[in-house]
Coordinates of N, CA and C in Angstrom, one line a residue:
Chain A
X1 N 117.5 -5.4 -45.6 CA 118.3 -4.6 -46.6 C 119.3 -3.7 -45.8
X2 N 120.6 -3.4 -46.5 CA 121.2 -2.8 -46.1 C 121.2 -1.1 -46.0
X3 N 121.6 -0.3 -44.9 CA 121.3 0.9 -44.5 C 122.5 1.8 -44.0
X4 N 122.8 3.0 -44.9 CA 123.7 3.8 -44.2 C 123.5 4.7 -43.7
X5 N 124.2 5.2 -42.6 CA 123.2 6.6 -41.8 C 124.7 7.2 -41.1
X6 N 124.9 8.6 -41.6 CA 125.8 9.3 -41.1 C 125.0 10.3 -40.1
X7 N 126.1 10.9 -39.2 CA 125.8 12.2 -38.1 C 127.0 13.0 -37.8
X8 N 126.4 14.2 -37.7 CA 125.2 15.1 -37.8 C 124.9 15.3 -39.4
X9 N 124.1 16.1 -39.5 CA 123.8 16.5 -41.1 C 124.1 17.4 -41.3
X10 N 124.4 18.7 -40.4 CA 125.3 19.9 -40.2 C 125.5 19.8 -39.1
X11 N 126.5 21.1 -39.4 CA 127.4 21.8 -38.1 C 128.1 23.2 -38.6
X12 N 128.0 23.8 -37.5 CA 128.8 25.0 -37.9 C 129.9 24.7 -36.9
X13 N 131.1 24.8 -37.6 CA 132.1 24.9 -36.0 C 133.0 26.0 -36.3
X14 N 133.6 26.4 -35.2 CA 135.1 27.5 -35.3 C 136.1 26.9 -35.4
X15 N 137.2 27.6 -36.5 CA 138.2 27.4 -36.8 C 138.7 27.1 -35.2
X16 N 139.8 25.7 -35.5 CA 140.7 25.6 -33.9 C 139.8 24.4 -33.6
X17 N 138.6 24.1 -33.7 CA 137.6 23.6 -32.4 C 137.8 21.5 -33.3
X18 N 137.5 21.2 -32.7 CA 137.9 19.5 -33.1 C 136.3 19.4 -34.1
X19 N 136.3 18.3 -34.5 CA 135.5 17.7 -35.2 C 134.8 16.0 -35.2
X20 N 133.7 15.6 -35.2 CA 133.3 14.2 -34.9 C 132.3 13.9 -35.8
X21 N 132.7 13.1 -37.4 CA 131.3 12.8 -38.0 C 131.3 11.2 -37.9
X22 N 130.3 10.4 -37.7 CA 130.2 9.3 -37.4 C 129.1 8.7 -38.5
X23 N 129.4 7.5 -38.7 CA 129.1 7.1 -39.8 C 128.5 5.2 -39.2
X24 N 127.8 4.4 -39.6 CA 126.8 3.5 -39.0 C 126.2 2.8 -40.5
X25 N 126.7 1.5 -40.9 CA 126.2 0.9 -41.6 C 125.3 -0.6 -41.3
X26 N 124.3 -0.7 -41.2 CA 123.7 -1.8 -41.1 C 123.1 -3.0 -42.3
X27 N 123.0 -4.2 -41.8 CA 122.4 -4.9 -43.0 C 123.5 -5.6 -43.8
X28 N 124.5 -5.4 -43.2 CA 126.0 -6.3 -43.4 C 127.2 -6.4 -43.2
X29 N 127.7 -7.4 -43.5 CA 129.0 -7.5 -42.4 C 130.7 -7.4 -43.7
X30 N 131.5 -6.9 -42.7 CA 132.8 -6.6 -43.0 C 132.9 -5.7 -43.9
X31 N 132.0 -5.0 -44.4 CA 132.0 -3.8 -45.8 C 133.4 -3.1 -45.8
X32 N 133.6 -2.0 -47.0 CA 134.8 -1.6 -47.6 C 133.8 -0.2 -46.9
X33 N 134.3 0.8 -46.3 CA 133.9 1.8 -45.6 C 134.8 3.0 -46.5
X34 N 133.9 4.4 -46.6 CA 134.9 5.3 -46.9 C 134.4 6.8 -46.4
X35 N 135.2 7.4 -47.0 CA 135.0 8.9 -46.4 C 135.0 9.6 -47.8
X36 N 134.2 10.5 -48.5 CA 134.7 11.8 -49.2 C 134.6 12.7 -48.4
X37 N 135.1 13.8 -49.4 CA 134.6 15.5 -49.6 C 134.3 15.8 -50.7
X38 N 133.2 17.1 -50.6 CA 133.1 17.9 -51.5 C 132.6 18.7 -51.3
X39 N 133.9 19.4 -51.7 CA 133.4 21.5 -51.7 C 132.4 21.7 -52.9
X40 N 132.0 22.6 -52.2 CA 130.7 23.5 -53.1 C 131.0 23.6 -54.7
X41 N 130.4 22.6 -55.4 CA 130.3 22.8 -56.5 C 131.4 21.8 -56.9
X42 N 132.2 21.3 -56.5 CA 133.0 20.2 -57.0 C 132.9 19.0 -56.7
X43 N 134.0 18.2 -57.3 CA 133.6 16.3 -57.7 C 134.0 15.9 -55.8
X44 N 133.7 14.8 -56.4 CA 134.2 13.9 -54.7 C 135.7 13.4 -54.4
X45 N 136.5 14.1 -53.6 CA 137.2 13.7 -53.1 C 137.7 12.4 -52.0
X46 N 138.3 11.3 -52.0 CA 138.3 10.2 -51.6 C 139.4 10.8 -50.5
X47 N 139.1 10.5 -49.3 CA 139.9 10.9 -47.7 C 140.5 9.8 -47.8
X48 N 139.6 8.5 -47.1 CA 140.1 7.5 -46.4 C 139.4 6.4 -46.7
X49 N 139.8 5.0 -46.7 CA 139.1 4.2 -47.1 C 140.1 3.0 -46.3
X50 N 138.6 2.1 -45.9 CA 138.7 1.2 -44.8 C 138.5 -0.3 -44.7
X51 N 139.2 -1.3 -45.0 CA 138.7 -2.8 -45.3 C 138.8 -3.4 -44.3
X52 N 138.5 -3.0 -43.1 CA 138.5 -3.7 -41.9 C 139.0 -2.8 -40.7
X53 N 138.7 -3.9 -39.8 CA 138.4 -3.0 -38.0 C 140.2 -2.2 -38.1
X54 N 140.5 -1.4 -38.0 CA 141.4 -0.9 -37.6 C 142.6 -0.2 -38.5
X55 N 142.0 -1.0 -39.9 CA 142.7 -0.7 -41.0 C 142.5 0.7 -41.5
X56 N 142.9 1.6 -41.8 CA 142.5 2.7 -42.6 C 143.7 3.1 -43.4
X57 N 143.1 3.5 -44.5 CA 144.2 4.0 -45.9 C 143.7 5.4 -45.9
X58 N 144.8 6.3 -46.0 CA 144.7 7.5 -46.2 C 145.1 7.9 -47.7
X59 N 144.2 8.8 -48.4 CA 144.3 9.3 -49.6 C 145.0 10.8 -50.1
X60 N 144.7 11.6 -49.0 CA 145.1 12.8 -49.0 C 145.7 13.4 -47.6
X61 N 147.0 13.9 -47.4 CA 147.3 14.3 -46.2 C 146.5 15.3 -46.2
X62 N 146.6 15.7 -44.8 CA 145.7 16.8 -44.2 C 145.6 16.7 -42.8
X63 N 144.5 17.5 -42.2 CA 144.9 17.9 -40.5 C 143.6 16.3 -40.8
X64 N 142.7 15.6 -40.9 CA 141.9 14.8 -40.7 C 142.1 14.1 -40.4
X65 N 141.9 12.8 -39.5 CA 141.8 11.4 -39.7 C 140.7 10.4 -39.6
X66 N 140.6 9.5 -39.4 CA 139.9 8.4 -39.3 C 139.8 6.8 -38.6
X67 N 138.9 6.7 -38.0 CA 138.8 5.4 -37.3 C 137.9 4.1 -37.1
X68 N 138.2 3.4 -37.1 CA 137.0 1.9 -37.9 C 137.3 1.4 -36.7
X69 N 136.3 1.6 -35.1 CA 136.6 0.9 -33.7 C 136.0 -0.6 -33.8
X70 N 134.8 -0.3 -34.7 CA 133.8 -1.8 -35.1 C 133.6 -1.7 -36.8
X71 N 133.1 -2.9 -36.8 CA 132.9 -3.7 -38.1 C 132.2 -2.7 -38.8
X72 N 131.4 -2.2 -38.6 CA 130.4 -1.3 -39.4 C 130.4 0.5 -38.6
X73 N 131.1 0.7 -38.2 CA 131.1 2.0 -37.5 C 132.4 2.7 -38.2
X74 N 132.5 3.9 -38.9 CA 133.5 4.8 -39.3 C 133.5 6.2 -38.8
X75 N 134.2 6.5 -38.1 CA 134.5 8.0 -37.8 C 135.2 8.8 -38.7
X76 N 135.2 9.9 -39.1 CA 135.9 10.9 -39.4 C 136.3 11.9 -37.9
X77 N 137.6 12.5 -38.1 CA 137.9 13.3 -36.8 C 138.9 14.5 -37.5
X78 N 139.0 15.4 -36.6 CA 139.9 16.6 -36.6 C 140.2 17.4 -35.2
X79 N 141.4 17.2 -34.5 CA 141.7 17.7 -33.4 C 141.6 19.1 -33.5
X80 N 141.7 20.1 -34.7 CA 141.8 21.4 -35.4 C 141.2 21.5 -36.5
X81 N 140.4 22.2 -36.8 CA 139.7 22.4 -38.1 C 140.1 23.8 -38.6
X82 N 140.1 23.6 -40.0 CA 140.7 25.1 -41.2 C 139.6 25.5 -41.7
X83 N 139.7 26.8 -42.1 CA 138.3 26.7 -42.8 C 138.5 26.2 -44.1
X84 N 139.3 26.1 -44.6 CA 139.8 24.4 -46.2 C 138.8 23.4 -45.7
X85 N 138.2 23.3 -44.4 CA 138.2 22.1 -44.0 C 136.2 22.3 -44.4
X86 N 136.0 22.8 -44.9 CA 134.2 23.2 -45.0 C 133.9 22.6 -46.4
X87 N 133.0 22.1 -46.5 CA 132.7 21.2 -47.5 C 131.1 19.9 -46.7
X88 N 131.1 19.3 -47.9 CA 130.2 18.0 -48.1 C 130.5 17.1 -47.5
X89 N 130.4 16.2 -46.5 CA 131.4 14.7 -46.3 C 130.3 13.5 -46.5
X90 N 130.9 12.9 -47.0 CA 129.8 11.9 -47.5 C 130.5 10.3 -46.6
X91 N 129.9 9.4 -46.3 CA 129.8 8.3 -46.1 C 129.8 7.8 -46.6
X92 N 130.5 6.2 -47.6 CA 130.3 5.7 -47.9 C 130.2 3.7 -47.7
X93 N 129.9 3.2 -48.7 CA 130.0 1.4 -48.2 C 129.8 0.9 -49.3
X94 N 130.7 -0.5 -49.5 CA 130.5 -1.7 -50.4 C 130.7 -2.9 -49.8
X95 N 130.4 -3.5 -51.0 CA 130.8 -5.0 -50.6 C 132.4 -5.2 -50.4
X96 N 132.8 -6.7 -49.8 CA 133.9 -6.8 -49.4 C 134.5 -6.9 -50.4
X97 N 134.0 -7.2 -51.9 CA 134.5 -7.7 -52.9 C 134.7 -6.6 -53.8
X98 N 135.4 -6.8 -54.4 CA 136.3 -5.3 -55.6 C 135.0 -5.1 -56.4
X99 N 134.8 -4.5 -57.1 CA 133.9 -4.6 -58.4 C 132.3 -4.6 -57.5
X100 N 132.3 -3.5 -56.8 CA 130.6 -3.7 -56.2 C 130.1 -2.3 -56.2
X101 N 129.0 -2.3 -56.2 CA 128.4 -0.7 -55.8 C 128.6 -0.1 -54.9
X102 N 129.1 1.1 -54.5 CA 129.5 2.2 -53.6 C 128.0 2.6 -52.9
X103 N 127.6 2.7 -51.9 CA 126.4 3.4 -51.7 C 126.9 4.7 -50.7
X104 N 126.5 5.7 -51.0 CA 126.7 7.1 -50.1 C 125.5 6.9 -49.0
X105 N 125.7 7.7 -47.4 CA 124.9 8.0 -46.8 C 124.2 9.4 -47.2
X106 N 124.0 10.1 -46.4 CA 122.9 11.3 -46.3 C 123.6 12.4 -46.5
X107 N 125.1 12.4 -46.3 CA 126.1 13.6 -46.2 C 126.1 14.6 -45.0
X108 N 126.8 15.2 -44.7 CA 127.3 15.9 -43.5 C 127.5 17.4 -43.6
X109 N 127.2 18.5 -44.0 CA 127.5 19.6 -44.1 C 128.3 20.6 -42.9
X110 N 129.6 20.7 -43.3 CA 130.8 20.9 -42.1 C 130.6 22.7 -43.0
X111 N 130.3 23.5 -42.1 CA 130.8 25.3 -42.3 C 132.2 25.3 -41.2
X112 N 132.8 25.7 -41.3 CA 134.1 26.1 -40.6 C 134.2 27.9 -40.5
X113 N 133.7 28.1 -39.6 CA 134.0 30.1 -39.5 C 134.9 30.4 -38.6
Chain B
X1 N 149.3 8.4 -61.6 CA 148.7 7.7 -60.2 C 147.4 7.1 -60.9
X2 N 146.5 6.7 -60.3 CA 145.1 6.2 -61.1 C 143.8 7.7 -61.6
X3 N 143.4 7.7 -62.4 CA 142.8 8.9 -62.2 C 141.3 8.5 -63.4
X4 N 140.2 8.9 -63.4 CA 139.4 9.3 -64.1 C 139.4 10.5 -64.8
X5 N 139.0 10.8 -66.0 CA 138.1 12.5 -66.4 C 137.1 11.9 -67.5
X6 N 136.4 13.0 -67.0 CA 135.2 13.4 -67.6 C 134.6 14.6 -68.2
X7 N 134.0 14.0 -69.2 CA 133.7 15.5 -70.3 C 132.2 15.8 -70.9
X8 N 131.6 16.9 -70.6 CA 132.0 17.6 -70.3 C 131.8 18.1 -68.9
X9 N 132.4 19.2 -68.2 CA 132.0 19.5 -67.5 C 130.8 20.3 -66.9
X10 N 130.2 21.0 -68.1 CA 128.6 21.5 -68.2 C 128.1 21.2 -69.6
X11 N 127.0 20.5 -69.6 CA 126.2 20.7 -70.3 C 124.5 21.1 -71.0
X12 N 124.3 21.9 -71.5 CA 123.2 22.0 -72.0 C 121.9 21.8 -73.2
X13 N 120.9 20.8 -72.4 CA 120.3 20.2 -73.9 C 119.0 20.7 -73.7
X14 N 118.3 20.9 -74.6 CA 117.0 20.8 -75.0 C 116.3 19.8 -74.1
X15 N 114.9 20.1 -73.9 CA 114.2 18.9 -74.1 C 113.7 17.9 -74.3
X16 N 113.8 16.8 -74.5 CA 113.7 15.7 -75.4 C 114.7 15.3 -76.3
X17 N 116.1 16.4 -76.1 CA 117.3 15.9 -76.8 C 117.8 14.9 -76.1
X18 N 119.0 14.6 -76.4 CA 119.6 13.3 -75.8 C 121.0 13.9 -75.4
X19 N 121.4 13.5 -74.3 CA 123.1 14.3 -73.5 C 123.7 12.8 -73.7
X20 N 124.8 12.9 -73.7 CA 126.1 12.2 -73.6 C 127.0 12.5 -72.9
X21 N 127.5 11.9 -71.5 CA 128.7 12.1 -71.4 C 129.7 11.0 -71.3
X22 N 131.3 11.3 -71.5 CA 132.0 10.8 -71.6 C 133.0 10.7 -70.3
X23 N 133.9 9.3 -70.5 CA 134.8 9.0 -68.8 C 135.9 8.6 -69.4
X24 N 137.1 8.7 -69.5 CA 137.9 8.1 -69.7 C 138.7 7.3 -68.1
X25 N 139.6 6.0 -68.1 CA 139.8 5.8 -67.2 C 141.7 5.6 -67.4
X26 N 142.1 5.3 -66.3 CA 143.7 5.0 -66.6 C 144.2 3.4 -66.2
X27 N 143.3 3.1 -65.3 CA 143.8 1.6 -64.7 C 142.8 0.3 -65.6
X28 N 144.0 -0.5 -66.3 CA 143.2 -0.8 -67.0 C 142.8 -2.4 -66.4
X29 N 143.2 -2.7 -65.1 CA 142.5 -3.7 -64.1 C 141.1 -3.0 -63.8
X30 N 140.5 -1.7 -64.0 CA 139.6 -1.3 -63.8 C 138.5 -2.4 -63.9
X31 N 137.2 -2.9 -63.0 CA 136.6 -3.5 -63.9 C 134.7 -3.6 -64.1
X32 N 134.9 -2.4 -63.1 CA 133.3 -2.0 -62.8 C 133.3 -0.4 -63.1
X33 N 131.9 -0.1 -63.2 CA 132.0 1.3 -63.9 C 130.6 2.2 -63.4
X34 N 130.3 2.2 -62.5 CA 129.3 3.2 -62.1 C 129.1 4.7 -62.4
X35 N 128.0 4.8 -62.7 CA 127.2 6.5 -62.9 C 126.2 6.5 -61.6
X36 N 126.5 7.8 -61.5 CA 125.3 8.4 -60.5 C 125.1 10.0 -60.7
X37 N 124.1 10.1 -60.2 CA 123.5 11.3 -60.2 C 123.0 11.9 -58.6
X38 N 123.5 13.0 -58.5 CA 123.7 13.7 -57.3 C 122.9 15.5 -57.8
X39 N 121.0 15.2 -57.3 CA 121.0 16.5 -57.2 C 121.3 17.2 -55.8
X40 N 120.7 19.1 -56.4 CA 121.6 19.8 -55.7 C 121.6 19.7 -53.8
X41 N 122.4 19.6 -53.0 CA 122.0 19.4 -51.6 C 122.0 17.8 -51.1
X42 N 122.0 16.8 -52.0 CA 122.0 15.4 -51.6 C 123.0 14.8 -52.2
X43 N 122.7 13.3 -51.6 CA 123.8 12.4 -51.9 C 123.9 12.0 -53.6
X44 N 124.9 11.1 -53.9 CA 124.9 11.3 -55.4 C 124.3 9.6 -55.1
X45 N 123.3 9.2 -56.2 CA 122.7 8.5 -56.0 C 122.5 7.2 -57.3
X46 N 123.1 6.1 -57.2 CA 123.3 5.2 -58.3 C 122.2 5.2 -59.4
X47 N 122.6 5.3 -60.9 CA 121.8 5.6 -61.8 C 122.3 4.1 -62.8
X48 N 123.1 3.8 -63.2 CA 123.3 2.4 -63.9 C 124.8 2.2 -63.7
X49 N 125.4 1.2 -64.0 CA 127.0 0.5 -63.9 C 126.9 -0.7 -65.1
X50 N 127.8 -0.2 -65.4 CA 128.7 -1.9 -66.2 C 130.1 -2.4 -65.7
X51 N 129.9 -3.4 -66.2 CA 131.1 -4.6 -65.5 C 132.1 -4.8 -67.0
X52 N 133.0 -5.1 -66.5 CA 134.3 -5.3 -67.8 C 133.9 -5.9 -69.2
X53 N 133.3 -7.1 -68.7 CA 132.6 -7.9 -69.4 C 131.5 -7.9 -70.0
X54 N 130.7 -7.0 -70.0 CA 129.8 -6.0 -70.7 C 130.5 -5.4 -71.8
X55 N 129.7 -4.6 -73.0 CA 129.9 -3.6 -73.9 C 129.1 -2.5 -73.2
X56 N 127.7 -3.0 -73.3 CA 126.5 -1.9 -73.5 C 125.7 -2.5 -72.2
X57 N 125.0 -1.4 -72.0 CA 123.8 -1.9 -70.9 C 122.6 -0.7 -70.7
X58 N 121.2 -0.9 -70.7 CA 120.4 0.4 -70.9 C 119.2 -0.1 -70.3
X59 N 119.0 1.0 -69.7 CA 117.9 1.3 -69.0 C 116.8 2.3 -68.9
X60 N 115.7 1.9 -69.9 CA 114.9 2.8 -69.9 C 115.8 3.8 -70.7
X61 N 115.6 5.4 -70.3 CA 115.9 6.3 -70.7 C 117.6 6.6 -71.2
X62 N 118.1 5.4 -69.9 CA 119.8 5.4 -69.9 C 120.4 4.5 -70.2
X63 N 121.7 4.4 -71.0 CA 122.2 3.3 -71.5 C 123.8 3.8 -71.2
X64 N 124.9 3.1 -71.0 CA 126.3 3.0 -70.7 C 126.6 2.3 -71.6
X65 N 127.9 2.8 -71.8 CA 128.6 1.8 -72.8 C 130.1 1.8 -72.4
X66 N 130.7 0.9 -73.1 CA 132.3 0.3 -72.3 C 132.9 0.2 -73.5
X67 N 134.1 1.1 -73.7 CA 135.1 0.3 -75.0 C 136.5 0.0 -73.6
X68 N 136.7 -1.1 -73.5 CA 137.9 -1.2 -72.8 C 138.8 -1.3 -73.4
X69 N 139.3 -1.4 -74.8 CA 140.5 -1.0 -75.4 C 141.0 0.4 -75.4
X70 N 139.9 1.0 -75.4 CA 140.1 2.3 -75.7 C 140.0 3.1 -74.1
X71 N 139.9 2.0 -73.2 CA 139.5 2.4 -71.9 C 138.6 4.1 -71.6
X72 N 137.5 4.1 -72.5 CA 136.8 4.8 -71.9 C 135.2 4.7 -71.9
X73 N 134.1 5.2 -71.4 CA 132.9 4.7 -71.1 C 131.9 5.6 -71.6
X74 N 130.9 6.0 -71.7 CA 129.9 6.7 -71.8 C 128.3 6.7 -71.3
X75 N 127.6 7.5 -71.0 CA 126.5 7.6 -70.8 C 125.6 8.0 -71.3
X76 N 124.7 7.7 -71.5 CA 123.5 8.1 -72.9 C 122.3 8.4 -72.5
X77 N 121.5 9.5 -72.5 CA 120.8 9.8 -71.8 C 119.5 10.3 -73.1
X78 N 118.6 9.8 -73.5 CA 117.6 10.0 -74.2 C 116.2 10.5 -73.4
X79 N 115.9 11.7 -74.8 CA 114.8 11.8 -74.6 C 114.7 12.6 -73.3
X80 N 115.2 13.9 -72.6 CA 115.9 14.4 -71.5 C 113.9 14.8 -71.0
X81 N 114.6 15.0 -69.8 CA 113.4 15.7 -69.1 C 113.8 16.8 -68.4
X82 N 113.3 17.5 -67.5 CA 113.5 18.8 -66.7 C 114.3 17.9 -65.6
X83 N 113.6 16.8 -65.1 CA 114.4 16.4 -63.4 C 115.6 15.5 -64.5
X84 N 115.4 15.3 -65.3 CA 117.7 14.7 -65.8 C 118.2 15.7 -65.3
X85 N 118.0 17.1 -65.1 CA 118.8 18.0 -64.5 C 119.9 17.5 -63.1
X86 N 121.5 17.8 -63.3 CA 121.8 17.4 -61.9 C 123.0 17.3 -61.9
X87 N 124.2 16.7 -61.3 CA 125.7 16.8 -61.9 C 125.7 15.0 -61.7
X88 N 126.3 14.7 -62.9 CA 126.4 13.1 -62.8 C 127.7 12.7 -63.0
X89 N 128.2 12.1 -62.3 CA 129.6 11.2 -62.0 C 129.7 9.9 -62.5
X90 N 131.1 9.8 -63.1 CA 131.2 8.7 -63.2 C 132.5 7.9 -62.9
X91 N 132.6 6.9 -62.3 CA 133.5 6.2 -61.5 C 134.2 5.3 -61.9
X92 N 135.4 5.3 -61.5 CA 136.5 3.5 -62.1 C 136.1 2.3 -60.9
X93 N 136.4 1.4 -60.6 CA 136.8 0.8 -59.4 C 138.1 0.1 -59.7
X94 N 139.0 0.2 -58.6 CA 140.2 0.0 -59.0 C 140.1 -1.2 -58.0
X95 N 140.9 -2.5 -58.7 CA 140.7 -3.8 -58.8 C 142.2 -4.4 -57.7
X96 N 143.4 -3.6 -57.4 CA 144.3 -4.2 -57.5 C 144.3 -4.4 -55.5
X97 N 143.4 -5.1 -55.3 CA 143.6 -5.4 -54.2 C 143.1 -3.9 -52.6
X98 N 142.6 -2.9 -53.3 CA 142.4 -2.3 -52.9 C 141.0 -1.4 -52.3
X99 N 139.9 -2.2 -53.7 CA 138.8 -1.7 -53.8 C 138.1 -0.2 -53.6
X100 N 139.0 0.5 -54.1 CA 138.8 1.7 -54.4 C 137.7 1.9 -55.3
X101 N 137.0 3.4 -55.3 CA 136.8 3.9 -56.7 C 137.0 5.4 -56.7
X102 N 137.8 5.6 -57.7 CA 137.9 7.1 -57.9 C 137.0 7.5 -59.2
X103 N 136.1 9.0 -58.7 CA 135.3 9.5 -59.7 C 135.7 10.2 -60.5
X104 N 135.2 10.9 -61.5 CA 135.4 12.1 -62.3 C 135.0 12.9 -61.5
X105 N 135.3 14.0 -62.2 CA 135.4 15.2 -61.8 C 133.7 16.1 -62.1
X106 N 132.6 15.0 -62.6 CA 131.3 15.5 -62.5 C 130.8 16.7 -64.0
X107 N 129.8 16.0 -64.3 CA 129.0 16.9 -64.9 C 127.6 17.3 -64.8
X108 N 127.6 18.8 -65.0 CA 126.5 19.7 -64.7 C 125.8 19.5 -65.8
X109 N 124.4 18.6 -66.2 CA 123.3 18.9 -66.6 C 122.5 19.8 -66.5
X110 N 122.1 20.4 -67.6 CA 120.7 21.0 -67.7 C 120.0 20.9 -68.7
X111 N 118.8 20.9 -68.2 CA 117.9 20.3 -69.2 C 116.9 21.6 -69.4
X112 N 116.8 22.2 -70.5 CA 115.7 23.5 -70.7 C 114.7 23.3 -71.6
X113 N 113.5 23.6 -71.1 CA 112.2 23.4 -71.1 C 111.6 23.9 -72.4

């Protein structure tokens, strides 16, 4: 069966300091990879989204980015973090095919002070 | 641009009443339709989906429904319990080569005893 597993599950970091959430899907090959947010109390924000090794679509500018080095591995990054930047980050994965279920990982709890 | 909403954004029912919410969508290649439920501190977690080609679809306590002319969807929730408590989303998947899905903006259940 297929398995998503993001890291860390928190972090506190300081404004200025870089950022690394990593993200790990097993149990299948070439999936549609993605990134949200969500601040405290609100819907899910769509970052980035990924249909292959190298590809990434960006949804929202911002200081963040993202990178797909392997087939099932997604990073989120930030050379500088805001404190805008504190929120929920969620993992996500589908099939390669349009029209499939979204499955979220465990989520990531980013504090930015 | 492509967008979902959803209504309402808090609701409160009785127990053993029945909630309803509603999604309207914009893309009308839309053609998958997921609900989830995300309690508080975790991931939001698949609860039922229909496909274009569907009207209705129910499960147990939950049933969805699709008018695609009217491009909007609903969720039917009978017979409420204390744990229906939670904010539940609901999703387009955007078809045009892109495999996206963008959510609503989430509703707060509660369910009182």
């Amino acid at each position: 069966s297929q398995t998503i597993h993001q890291w860390p599950a928190t972090l506190v970091q300081p404004v200025g300091s870089p950022l690394s959430l990593e993200c790990t899907v097993e149990g299948t090959s070439n999936p549609n990879l993605y990134w949200y947010r969500q601040a405290a109390g609100r819907g899910l924000q769509l970052l980035f989204y990924s249909v292959g090794i190298g590809q990434i679509s960006s949804e929202v500018p911002q200081n963040l980015s993202a990178s797909r080095p392997q087939d099932r591995q997604f990073i989120l990054s930030s050379k500088k973090l805001l404190l805008s930047d504190s929120g929920f980050y969620l993992c996500a994965w589908s099939e390669r095919v349009s029209g499939n279920t979204i499955y979220f990982g465990e989520g990531s709890w980013l504090t930015v002070v | 641009g492509e967008n979902v909403e959803q209504h309402p954004s808090t609701l409160s029912v009785q127990e053993g009443d029945s909630a309803v919410i509603k999604c309207t969508y914009s893309d009308s290649a839309s053609n998958y339709f997921p609900w989830y439920k995300q309690e508080l501190g975790k991931r939001p977690q698949l609860i039922i989906d229909i496909r274009s080609n569907v009207g209705e679809k129910k499960d147990q306590r939950i049933a969805v429904t699709l008018n695609k002319t009217a491009k909007h969807f609903s969720l039917h929730i009978t017979e409420t319990q204390p744990e229906d408590s939670a904010v539940y989303f609901c999703a387009a998947s955007l078809t045009s080569g892109t495999y996206k899905y963008i959510f609503g903006t989430g509703t707060r259940l509660k369910v009182l005893a």
